[in-house]
Amino acid sequence: MNQPNNRSNKKGSGFGGLEELKVSTANKKMAAPKNKKTRHSAKEQPSNNGVASNESNRFFSVRLSRQLNVKRYPVIATICLLQKRDDIVSLLKQAQQNPSSLPIRLTSYLKMEGLLSNDTLTDKAKQVLTTGKMPISERGLYHIWYSDNDPLLGTRALLIQRDNAFKEPKHKILYKGRDAAQSAFAISLQDNNPKTLAVKFSGSEKNTSNRLTSEDIISISPEVICGATDNKTLNLTWELTLDSSSITLEGPLNILSGHDLKQASRVDFEYQQNEYLSKAPAIFSSLAIHLGGHWQQQIKRASVPFPLTKQHQGMLSQFSLNNYPEFKMETQYGHFDHVNIQHLPVEPIQEEASQWHLAWLERYHASSFKETVSAEADQRSWLAQPALKQYKLVPLSGNDLIGTLSKEKNPHAYWHCAAINDLTPSLSSIAALPLTLIDKEPVDIKQLIKKLSLDKPCTQFIYSDRYIRTNRQQSLLKVIAQPLSSSDITIFTELGDAEALTGKCPEQWNIESFSKRADNHDRYWIFKSNDHITAWKCTVSLDFLISKDSAYYAHGYPTFTPIVIEQLPEYLQRALAHNTLEVTA
């Protein structure tokens, strides 16, 4: 059978109709927005690395783009391509059913083509039956657009145009013979990494359907390669997710037209193909290095430095870097002018995991006061995230939690945690711990007294405050003393306030006065039980309580600090001198 390599009988430009190519391109561009939407958005897909529920609706994607230089070369070559051959398929079906029914000449032809062996179909024949296409070789002159030794694409055929007749090109020859056959311009799709992107292959004007995909071109074996006759720049966009990779090329190319192919017409070239997923880890590694960290391919996460969490606060709760500003980046596959990342899965660098833990605790507790049960559950849930499992961080509570927080840098978190500790008996031991009330939070006075007295029956209560002069302060003192009505109560205050207070307090109260001195400026609360004396110094006077709707609320952040007898002013020590019990602190 004749192979389609006789070009002299073909008329016209040899491009298969330039106008038809333009119409085909226009139709593709009309559908482009839909395709681009799919191509340029992070695809919804199951995670490969056990992302927790708070990450389930966020998918990692990277978009890299830059310019791609391309050149057109006149090439004398033999091209092997798949062509639809219904006649061969019919012969093979007949040979499969009844080989002896074929004429001898047809049997000889099938054997010559490697389709038949000992009256049995070869693997090649079975593939032809499956695809309906036969590998056919043709030799001629072609004008091929190649990528120009690109770091990612290499030298790859992008668009192939047949010349209208076989002739020697009148251009400077770059390679010839063996040099041409062994050059980067030679293409073989038998390789694991195909080098051709041919998406448009020009045919005769009569064959308007001759548009081949990259799978249709098996090989390009050049014999003569001439110098480039044109060069252009295309836009290259590379989209990556954890399990997909897509390359897009767009831009204008000049297509030869006219009877002698000496005219050039601009055609918008567009190509999109899913490939290069094997190169994705190198890109992810470059991303992590750009961020100051490194890529963990096994778990598909980037270990990034702690300072990034301050600029992108969502990282602490979602373990995902999103809305990072566009940047430029060098990679082993070239320089990219525009890099965009969305929802990059991240984790702490090994030695900084505890910093992430502390930062999350500070942010979590700074927002509002949390109940003990919910605070413990939320912290354990955060520590159970896949991004943290390998670090084996231990939940912090009680004194361990308070000790890690900075009262100066994040006072809200500190006092909220102190309140959790102070208001939760299971978090405290017999020893008194600092206690802080939270601004605008409700205060249960009975529970407060119970905490300050270490939940022991109080036999004597001593309160010392230089100023108890306003009606509000005097009323609050009575409210505070109500849970202690069965105790002996002694009040120390300045002489003038003592006189005013005497007539307004219960008769059983003991009112003691003192003159203003440096050692009686602070406020002291002392609780005596049968076996303990617990003493506290408070940062504010009784004004820390505000009454509203029959309830009491804290004003500011009043703090109670436990002290020992030796730290009490002398007048209070003398008041306790007859008592041999040890003050608990």
Coordinates of C-alpha atoms in Angstrom, one line a residue:
M1 CA 0.0 0.0 0.0
N2 CA 1.1 3.5 -0.7
Q3 CA 2.1 5.7 2.2
P4 CA 0.9 9.3 2.2
N5 CA 4.3 10.9 1.3
N6 CA 3.6 12.1 -2.2
R7 CA 3.1 15.8 -1.7
S8 CA 3.5 16.9 -5.3
N9 CA -0.1 16.0 -6.0
K10 CA -1.4 18.2 -3.1
K11 CA -2.6 21.7 -3.9
G12 CA -3.1 24.8 -1.8
S13 CA -1.1 26.1 1.1
G14 CA -0.7 22.6 2.7
F15 CA -1.9 23.9 6.0
G16 CA -5.3 22.2 5.8
G17 CA -7.1 25.6 5.3
L18 CA -5.9 28.6 7.2
E19 CA -9.4 29.9 7.6
E20 CA -10.5 26.6 9.1
L21 CA -7.7 26.8 11.6
K22 CA -8.8 30.3 12.5
V23 CA -12.5 29.1 12.9
S24 CA -11.3 26.2 15.0
T25 CA -9.3 28.5 17.2
A26 CA -12.2 30.9 17.5
N27 CA -14.5 28.1 18.6
K28 CA -12.1 27.0 21.2
K29 CA -11.7 30.6 22.6
M30 CA -15.5 30.9 22.9
A31 CA -15.4 27.9 25.2
A32 CA -12.3 29.0 27.0
P33 CA -13.9 30.8 30.0
K34 CA -15.5 27.5 31.1
N35 CA -12.3 25.6 30.7
K36 CA -10.2 28.2 32.4
K37 CA -12.5 28.3 35.3
T38 CA -11.9 24.6 35.8
R39 CA -8.3 24.9 35.1
H40 CA -7.5 27.9 37.3
S41 CA -9.4 26.9 40.4
A42 CA -8.3 24.5 43.1
K43 CA -10.0 21.2 42.3
E44 CA -12.1 19.6 45.0
Q45 CA -10.4 16.4 45.8
P46 CA -9.8 14.1 48.8
S47 CA -6.8 14.9 50.8
N48 CA -3.8 12.6 50.6
N49 CA -2.4 13.4 54.0
G50 CA -5.2 13.0 56.6
V51 CA -6.2 16.7 56.9
A52 CA -8.5 17.3 59.8
S53 CA -12.1 18.5 59.4
N54 CA -11.3 22.2 59.7
E55 CA -9.2 21.8 56.5
S56 CA -11.6 19.6 54.6
N57 CA -13.0 22.4 52.4
R58 CA -9.7 23.9 51.6
F59 CA -7.5 22.6 48.8
F60 CA -3.9 23.4 48.0
S61 CA -3.0 24.8 44.6
V62 CA -0.1 26.6 43.0
R63 CA -0.1 28.7 39.9
L64 CA 3.2 29.6 38.2
S65 CA 3.5 31.6 35.1
R66 CA 6.2 33.1 32.9
Q67 CA 7.1 33.8 29.3
L68 CA 8.0 30.9 26.9
N69 CA 10.3 31.6 23.9
V70 CA 9.4 29.6 20.8
K71 CA 10.9 29.4 17.3
R72 CA 9.9 28.1 13.9
Y73 CA 12.3 25.8 12.0
P74 CA 12.1 24.4 8.5
V75 CA 12.8 20.6 9.0
I76 CA 13.1 17.7 6.5
A77 CA 12.0 14.8 8.6
T78 CA 10.2 11.5 8.7
I79 CA 7.2 11.6 10.9
C80 CA 5.5 8.6 12.2
L81 CA 1.9 9.2 13.2
L82 CA -1.3 7.4 13.9
Q83 CA -3.8 7.6 11.1
K84 CA -7.3 6.2 11.0
R85 CA -7.3 3.1 8.8
D86 CA -10.7 1.5 8.5
D87 CA -9.4 -0.7 5.7
I88 CA -6.7 -2.2 7.8
V89 CA -9.1 -2.8 10.7
S90 CA -11.4 -4.7 8.3
L91 CA -8.6 -6.9 7.1
L92 CA -7.4 -7.6 10.7
K93 CA -11.0 -8.6 11.7
Q94 CA -11.1 -11.0 8.7
A95 CA -7.7 -12.4 9.6
Q96 CA -8.8 -12.9 13.2
Q97 CA -11.9 -14.9 12.2
N98 CA -10.6 -16.8 9.2
P99 CA -7.0 -16.2 8.2
S100 CA -7.1 -18.6 5.2
S101 CA -9.9 -16.5 3.5
L102 CA -7.4 -13.6 2.8
P103 CA -5.7 -13.4 -0.5
I104 CA -2.0 -14.2 -0.3
R105 CA -0.9 -10.7 -1.2
L106 CA -2.9 -9.2 1.7
T107 CA -1.6 -11.8 4.1
S108 CA 2.0 -10.9 3.0
Y109 CA 1.2 -7.2 3.5
L110 CA 0.0 -7.7 7.0
K111 CA 3.1 -9.7 7.8
M112 CA 5.3 -7.1 6.3
E113 CA 3.6 -4.4 8.5
G114 CA 4.1 -6.6 11.6
L115 CA 0.4 -7.2 12.1
L116 CA 0.3 -10.9 11.4
S117 CA 2.7 -13.7 12.5
N118 CA 1.9 -17.4 11.7
D119 CA -1.7 -16.5 11.0
T120 CA -2.0 -14.9 14.5
L121 CA -2.5 -11.2 15.2
T122 CA 0.4 -9.5 16.8
D123 CA 0.2 -7.0 19.8
K124 CA 0.6 -4.2 17.2
A125 CA -2.4 -5.6 15.3
K126 CA -4.5 -5.8 18.5
Q127 CA -3.7 -2.2 19.3
V128 CA -4.8 -1.2 15.8
L129 CA -8.1 -3.0 16.3
T130 CA -8.6 -1.2 19.6
T131 CA -7.8 2.3 18.4
G132 CA -8.7 2.1 14.8
K133 CA -5.5 3.9 14.0
M134 CA -2.4 2.6 12.2
P135 CA 1.1 4.0 12.6
I136 CA 2.1 5.5 9.3
S137 CA 5.4 7.2 8.4
E138 CA 5.7 10.1 5.9
R139 CA 8.7 12.0 4.8
G140 CA 8.7 15.6 3.8
L141 CA 9.4 19.3 4.6
Y142 CA 7.8 20.7 7.7
H143 CA 7.7 24.0 9.4
I144 CA 7.7 23.2 13.1
W145 CA 7.4 25.5 16.1
Y146 CA 9.6 24.4 19.0
S147 CA 9.9 25.6 22.5
D148 CA 13.4 27.2 22.7
N149 CA 15.3 24.9 25.1
D150 CA 13.0 25.8 28.0
P151 CA 14.0 24.6 31.5
L152 CA 10.6 22.9 31.8
L153 CA 9.6 21.9 28.3
G154 CA 13.0 21.5 26.8
T155 CA 12.9 21.6 23.0
R156 CA 9.4 20.4 22.1
A157 CA 7.3 20.5 19.0
L158 CA 4.3 22.8 19.6
L159 CA 2.8 23.1 16.1
I160 CA 3.6 21.3 12.9
Q161 CA 2.8 22.6 9.4
R162 CA 3.4 20.6 6.2
D163 CA 4.9 22.3 3.3
N164 CA 2.9 22.2 0.1
A165 CA 5.6 20.1 -1.7
F166 CA 8.8 18.4 -0.9
K167 CA 11.7 20.6 -1.6
E168 CA 15.1 21.5 -0.2
P169 CA 14.7 24.6 2.1
K170 CA 16.7 27.6 1.2
H171 CA 17.9 28.4 4.7
K172 CA 21.0 28.0 6.7
I173 CA 21.4 24.5 7.9
L174 CA 22.0 23.9 11.6
Y175 CA 22.1 20.1 11.7
K176 CA 22.2 17.4 9.1
G177 CA 22.3 13.6 8.9
R178 CA 23.3 11.9 12.2
D179 CA 23.6 15.3 14.0
A180 CA 20.0 16.1 13.1
A181 CA 18.8 12.7 14.1
Q182 CA 20.5 12.9 17.5
S183 CA 19.6 16.5 18.2
A184 CA 17.0 17.8 20.7
F185 CA 14.7 18.3 17.7
A186 CA 14.2 14.6 17.4
I187 CA 11.0 13.4 19.1
S188 CA 10.0 9.9 20.3
L189 CA 6.8 9.4 22.3
Q190 CA 8.0 6.0 23.4
D191 CA 9.9 7.8 26.1
N192 CA 8.3 8.1 29.6
N193 CA 8.4 11.8 29.3
P194 CA 7.1 12.7 25.8
K195 CA 8.7 15.8 24.3
T196 CA 6.0 16.8 21.8
L197 CA 3.0 19.0 22.5
A198 CA 1.8 18.9 18.9
V199 CA -1.9 19.9 19.0
K200 CA -2.4 21.1 15.4
F201 CA -1.0 19.2 12.5
S202 CA -1.7 20.7 9.1
G203 CA -3.1 18.5 6.4
S204 CA -4.4 19.1 2.9
E205 CA -7.2 21.4 2.1
K206 CA -9.4 18.4 1.4
N207 CA -8.7 16.8 4.7
T208 CA -10.2 19.4 7.1
S209 CA -10.4 16.9 10.0
N210 CA -6.6 16.4 10.1
R211 CA -6.0 17.8 13.5
L212 CA -3.8 15.5 15.6
T213 CA -3.3 15.4 19.3
S214 CA 0.1 14.7 20.9
E215 CA -0.9 11.0 21.1
D216 CA -1.2 10.8 17.3
I217 CA 2.5 11.7 16.7
I218 CA 4.7 8.8 17.6
S219 CA 8.1 10.2 16.4
I220 CA 9.8 13.0 14.5
S221 CA 13.1 11.9 12.9
P222 CA 14.8 14.9 11.4
E223 CA 17.3 14.7 8.5
V224 CA 17.9 18.4 7.9
I225 CA 17.3 21.2 10.4
C226 CA 17.6 24.8 9.1
G227 CA 17.9 28.0 11.1
A228 CA 14.9 29.5 12.7
T229 CA 12.7 31.6 10.5
D230 CA 10.5 33.2 13.2
N231 CA 10.3 33.5 16.9
K232 CA 7.5 34.5 19.3
T233 CA 6.7 34.5 23.0
L234 CA 3.9 32.5 24.6
N235 CA 2.4 32.7 28.0
L236 CA 3.1 29.6 30.1
T237 CA 0.9 28.8 33.0
W238 CA 1.5 25.8 35.3
E239 CA -1.1 24.8 37.8
L240 CA -0.4 22.3 40.5
T241 CA -2.3 20.6 43.3
L242 CA -1.2 17.6 45.4
D243 CA -2.4 15.2 42.8
S244 CA -2.8 17.1 39.5
S245 CA -0.7 19.1 37.1
S246 CA -1.8 21.2 34.2
I247 CA 0.3 23.1 31.6
T248 CA -1.3 25.9 29.5
L249 CA 0.3 27.7 26.6
E250 CA -1.3 30.7 25.0
G251 CA -0.2 33.4 22.5
P252 CA 0.1 34.3 18.8
L253 CA 2.0 32.3 16.3
N254 CA 2.6 33.2 12.6
I255 CA 1.3 30.5 10.3
L256 CA 2.6 30.3 6.7
S257 CA 0.0 30.7 4.0
G258 CA -0.3 31.3 0.3
H259 CA 0.6 29.0 -2.6
D260 CA 4.3 29.1 -1.9
L261 CA 3.9 29.5 1.9
K262 CA 5.8 32.8 1.9
Q263 CA 3.0 34.8 3.6
A264 CA 2.5 34.7 7.4
S265 CA -0.9 35.0 9.1
R266 CA -1.3 35.4 12.9
V267 CA -3.2 32.7 14.6
D268 CA -3.9 32.5 18.4
F269 CA -2.3 29.4 19.7
E270 CA -3.7 27.6 22.8
Y271 CA -2.6 24.4 24.4
Q272 CA -3.7 22.7 27.6
Q273 CA -2.6 19.3 28.9
N274 CA -2.4 17.5 32.2
E275 CA 1.3 16.5 32.7
Y276 CA 4.4 17.0 34.7
L277 CA 2.9 15.8 38.1
S278 CA 6.2 14.0 38.7
K279 CA 8.0 17.4 38.8
A280 CA 5.6 18.9 41.4
P281 CA 7.6 17.9 44.5
A282 CA 10.5 20.0 43.3
I283 CA 8.2 23.0 42.9
F284 CA 6.7 22.5 46.3
S285 CA 10.3 22.3 47.7
S286 CA 11.1 25.6 46.1
L287 CA 8.0 27.1 47.6
A288 CA 9.0 25.9 51.1
I289 CA 12.5 27.2 50.7
H290 CA 11.1 30.6 49.5
L291 CA 9.1 30.7 52.8
G292 CA 12.2 29.9 54.8
G293 CA 11.3 26.3 55.5
H294 CA 11.4 22.9 53.7
W295 CA 8.9 20.5 52.0
Q296 CA 7.9 17.2 53.7
Q297 CA 7.0 15.1 50.7
Q298 CA 6.0 12.1 52.8
I299 CA 3.2 14.0 54.5
K300 CA 2.8 16.6 51.8
R301 CA 3.3 19.6 54.0
A302 CA 5.7 22.5 54.2
S303 CA 7.5 23.0 57.5
V304 CA 7.6 26.8 57.8
P305 CA 9.1 29.2 60.4
F306 CA 7.1 30.5 63.3
P307 CA 7.2 34.3 62.3
L308 CA 4.9 33.5 59.4
T309 CA 2.1 32.8 61.9
K310 CA 2.2 36.4 63.0
Q311 CA 1.7 37.7 59.4
H312 CA -0.9 35.1 58.5
Q313 CA -2.9 34.3 61.6
G314 CA -5.0 31.6 60.0
M315 CA -2.0 29.3 60.0
L316 CA -2.3 28.6 63.7
S317 CA -5.8 27.3 63.5
Q318 CA -6.0 25.9 60.0
F319 CA -2.4 24.9 59.4
S320 CA -2.8 26.4 55.9
L321 CA -1.1 29.4 54.3
N322 CA -3.6 31.3 52.2
N323 CA -3.7 34.6 50.4
Y324 CA 0.1 34.9 50.4
P325 CA 1.2 37.8 48.2
E326 CA 2.2 37.0 44.6
F327 CA 6.0 36.6 44.3
K328 CA 8.8 35.6 41.9
M329 CA 10.7 32.3 42.3
E330 CA 13.7 30.4 41.0
T331 CA 13.2 26.7 40.5
Q332 CA 15.1 23.9 38.8
Y333 CA 12.5 24.3 36.0
G334 CA 13.3 27.9 35.4
H335 CA 12.4 31.3 36.8
F336 CA 8.7 32.1 37.2
D337 CA 7.6 35.8 37.2
H338 CA 4.3 35.2 38.9
V339 CA 3.7 32.6 41.6
N340 CA 0.4 32.3 43.5
I341 CA -0.3 29.8 46.3
Q342 CA -3.6 29.0 47.9
H343 CA -4.1 26.9 51.1
L344 CA -0.6 25.6 51.3
P345 CA -0.6 22.9 54.0
V346 CA 1.9 23.8 56.7
E347 CA 3.4 22.6 60.0
P348 CA 5.9 23.9 62.5
I349 CA 9.6 23.4 62.1
Q350 CA 10.6 20.8 64.6
E351 CA 12.3 23.0 67.1
E352 CA 9.5 25.6 66.9
A353 CA 6.5 23.4 67.6
S354 CA 6.2 24.6 71.2
Q355 CA 6.1 28.3 70.0
W356 CA 3.1 27.4 67.8
H357 CA 1.5 25.8 70.8
L358 CA 2.1 28.8 73.0
A359 CA 0.9 31.3 70.3
W360 CA -2.3 29.3 69.8
L361 CA -2.9 29.2 73.6
E362 CA -2.4 33.0 73.9
R363 CA -4.7 33.7 71.0
Y364 CA -7.4 31.2 72.2
H365 CA -7.5 32.5 75.7
A366 CA -7.1 36.2 74.9
S367 CA -10.5 36.3 73.1
S368 CA -12.6 35.5 76.1
F369 CA -12.9 33.5 79.3
K370 CA -13.4 29.8 78.6
E371 CA -15.0 27.2 80.7
T372 CA -12.5 24.6 81.9
V373 CA -14.1 21.6 80.1
S374 CA -14.4 23.4 76.7
A375 CA -10.8 24.9 77.1
E376 CA -9.4 21.4 77.7
A377 CA -11.4 19.9 74.8
D378 CA -10.4 22.6 72.3
Q379 CA -6.7 22.4 73.2
R380 CA -6.7 18.6 72.8
S381 CA -8.5 18.9 69.5
W382 CA -5.9 21.4 68.3
L383 CA -3.0 19.2 69.4
A384 CA -4.6 16.2 67.5
Q385 CA -4.3 17.9 64.1
P386 CA -2.2 15.9 61.6
A387 CA 0.3 18.8 61.3
L388 CA 1.2 18.4 65.0
K389 CA 1.0 14.6 65.7
Q390 CA 4.6 14.0 65.1
Y391 CA 5.7 16.5 67.8
K392 CA 3.9 14.9 70.7
L393 CA 3.1 18.2 72.4
V394 CA 1.5 17.8 75.9
P395 CA -1.6 19.8 76.8
L396 CA -1.0 22.6 79.3
S397 CA -3.2 23.5 82.2
G398 CA -3.2 24.9 85.7
N399 CA 0.1 26.3 86.8
D400 CA 2.0 24.9 83.8
L401 CA -0.3 26.9 81.5
I402 CA -0.1 30.1 83.6
G403 CA 3.7 29.8 83.8
T404 CA 4.1 29.8 80.0
L405 CA 2.0 32.9 79.4
S406 CA 3.3 36.4 79.6
K407 CA 1.4 38.8 81.8
E408 CA 3.0 41.8 80.1
K409 CA 2.7 40.7 76.4
N410 CA -0.7 39.2 76.6
P411 CA -2.5 40.1 79.8
H412 CA -5.9 39.1 78.7
A413 CA -4.8 35.5 78.0
Y414 CA -2.9 35.4 81.2
W415 CA -5.8 36.6 83.4
H416 CA -8.3 34.4 81.6
C417 CA -6.1 31.3 82.2
A418 CA -5.6 32.4 85.8
A419 CA -9.3 32.6 86.3
I420 CA -9.8 29.1 84.9
N421 CA -7.2 27.8 87.3
D422 CA -8.5 29.7 90.3
L423 CA -12.2 28.9 89.7
T424 CA -11.5 25.2 89.2
P425 CA -10.8 23.3 92.4
S426 CA -9.5 20.3 90.5
L427 CA -6.7 22.5 89.1
S428 CA -5.6 23.7 92.6
S429 CA -3.8 22.0 95.4
I430 CA -4.1 22.8 99.1
A431 CA -1.6 25.7 98.5
A432 CA -3.2 29.0 97.6
L433 CA -2.6 30.2 94.0
P434 CA -2.8 33.7 92.6
L435 CA -6.4 34.5 91.6
T436 CA -7.5 37.1 89.1
L437 CA -11.1 38.1 88.2
I438 CA -11.9 39.0 84.6
D439 CA -13.3 42.4 83.7
K440 CA -17.1 42.3 83.2
E441 CA -17.3 38.6 84.0
P442 CA -19.9 37.6 86.6
V443 CA -18.7 37.0 90.2
D444 CA -20.2 34.5 92.5
I445 CA -19.3 36.0 95.9
K446 CA -19.9 32.8 97.8
Q447 CA -17.6 30.9 95.4
L448 CA -15.0 33.7 95.6
I449 CA -15.0 33.4 99.5
K450 CA -14.9 29.6 99.2
K451 CA -11.8 29.9 97.0
L452 CA -10.0 32.4 99.1
S453 CA -10.6 30.4 102.3
L454 CA -9.4 27.2 100.5
D455 CA -12.9 25.7 100.9
K456 CA -12.3 25.4 104.7
P457 CA -14.8 26.5 107.4
C458 CA -13.7 30.0 108.3
T459 CA -13.6 30.8 112.0
Q460 CA -12.2 34.3 111.7
F461 CA -12.0 36.9 108.9
I462 CA -9.7 39.9 108.9
Y463 CA -10.0 42.7 106.3
S464 CA -7.6 45.6 106.1
D465 CA -8.1 48.6 103.8
R466 CA -7.1 52.2 104.4
Y467 CA -10.2 53.6 102.7
I468 CA -13.7 52.3 103.4
R469 CA -15.5 55.6 103.3
T470 CA -18.1 55.6 100.5
N471 CA -21.5 54.1 101.0
R472 CA -20.9 51.7 98.0
Q473 CA -17.7 50.4 99.6
Q474 CA -19.4 49.9 103.0
S475 CA -22.3 48.1 101.3
L476 CA -20.0 45.8 99.4
L477 CA -18.1 45.0 102.5
K478 CA -21.4 43.7 104.1
V479 CA -22.2 41.7 101.0
I480 CA -18.7 40.1 101.0
A481 CA -19.1 39.3 104.8
Q482 CA -22.5 37.6 104.4
P483 CA -21.0 34.1 103.6
L484 CA -18.8 34.6 106.7
S485 CA -21.6 35.5 109.1
S486 CA -20.7 32.7 111.5
S487 CA -17.1 33.9 111.7
D488 CA -15.4 36.5 113.9
I489 CA -14.9 39.5 111.7
T490 CA -12.3 42.2 112.2
I491 CA -12.0 45.3 110.0
F492 CA -8.8 47.5 109.9
T493 CA -9.1 50.9 108.4
E494 CA -8.1 54.6 108.7
L495 CA -9.3 56.4 111.9
G496 CA -11.9 58.5 110.2
D497 CA -13.4 55.7 108.2
A498 CA -13.4 53.5 111.3
E499 CA -15.6 56.0 113.1
A500 CA -18.0 56.2 110.1
L501 CA -18.1 52.5 109.8
T502 CA -18.7 51.7 113.4
G503 CA -22.4 52.8 113.3
K504 CA -23.1 51.0 110.0
C505 CA -21.8 47.6 110.7
P506 CA -23.1 44.7 112.7
E507 CA -22.4 45.0 116.4
Q508 CA -20.4 41.8 116.6
W509 CA -17.8 43.2 114.1
N510 CA -14.6 44.4 115.6
I511 CA -13.5 47.7 114.0
E512 CA -9.8 48.6 114.4
S513 CA -8.3 51.9 113.3
F514 CA -4.8 53.0 112.3
S515 CA -3.0 56.1 111.2
K516 CA -1.8 56.4 107.6
R517 CA 1.6 54.7 107.2
A518 CA 3.4 53.1 104.3
D519 CA 2.8 49.6 105.6
N520 CA -1.1 49.9 105.6
H521 CA -1.6 51.2 102.1
D522 CA -2.5 47.8 100.6
R523 CA -5.6 45.7 101.0
Y524 CA -5.4 42.4 102.9
W525 CA -7.8 39.5 103.3
I526 CA -7.1 36.9 106.0
F527 CA -9.0 33.7 106.6
K528 CA -8.5 31.5 109.7
S529 CA -9.8 28.0 110.0
N530 CA -9.1 25.4 112.6
D531 CA -5.9 24.4 111.1
H532 CA -4.9 27.0 108.5
I533 CA -4.5 30.8 108.1
T534 CA -4.6 32.0 104.5
A535 CA -3.6 35.6 103.8
W536 CA -4.0 37.5 100.5
K537 CA -3.0 40.9 99.2
C538 CA -5.4 42.4 96.8
T539 CA -4.5 44.9 94.1
V540 CA -7.7 47.1 94.4
S541 CA -10.2 48.2 97.0
L542 CA -13.8 47.0 97.3
D543 CA -14.8 48.9 94.2
F544 CA -13.8 45.9 92.0
L545 CA -17.4 44.7 92.3
I546 CA -20.3 46.3 90.3
S547 CA -23.9 45.4 91.1
K548 CA -26.4 45.0 88.2
D549 CA -29.7 43.3 88.1
S550 CA -29.2 41.5 91.4
A551 CA -25.8 40.1 90.2
Y552 CA -22.2 41.2 90.7
Y553 CA -19.6 41.7 88.0
A554 CA -15.8 42.3 88.1
H555 CA -14.5 45.8 87.2
G556 CA -11.0 45.6 85.8
Y557 CA -8.7 42.7 86.7
P558 CA -8.5 42.5 90.6
T559 CA -5.8 40.1 91.6
F560 CA -5.4 38.3 94.9
T561 CA -1.8 37.2 95.7
P562 CA -1.2 34.8 98.6
I563 CA 1.4 35.9 101.2
V564 CA 3.0 34.4 104.3
I565 CA 2.7 35.9 107.8
E566 CA 6.2 37.4 107.6
Q567 CA 5.0 39.5 104.6
L568 CA 2.1 41.0 106.5
P569 CA 2.4 44.5 108.1
E570 CA 3.4 44.4 111.7
Y571 CA 0.0 45.4 113.0
L572 CA -1.6 42.4 111.3
Q573 CA 1.2 40.1 112.5
R574 CA 0.5 41.4 116.1
A575 CA -3.1 40.6 115.6
L576 CA -2.2 37.1 114.7
A577 CA 0.6 36.8 117.3
H578 CA -1.5 34.8 119.7
N579 CA -2.2 32.2 116.9
T580 CA 0.5 29.6 116.4
L581 CA -0.9 28.3 113.1
E582 CA 1.1 28.6 109.9
V583 CA -0.2 30.9 107.2
T584 CA -0.7 28.9 104.0
A585 CA 0.9 30.4 100.8

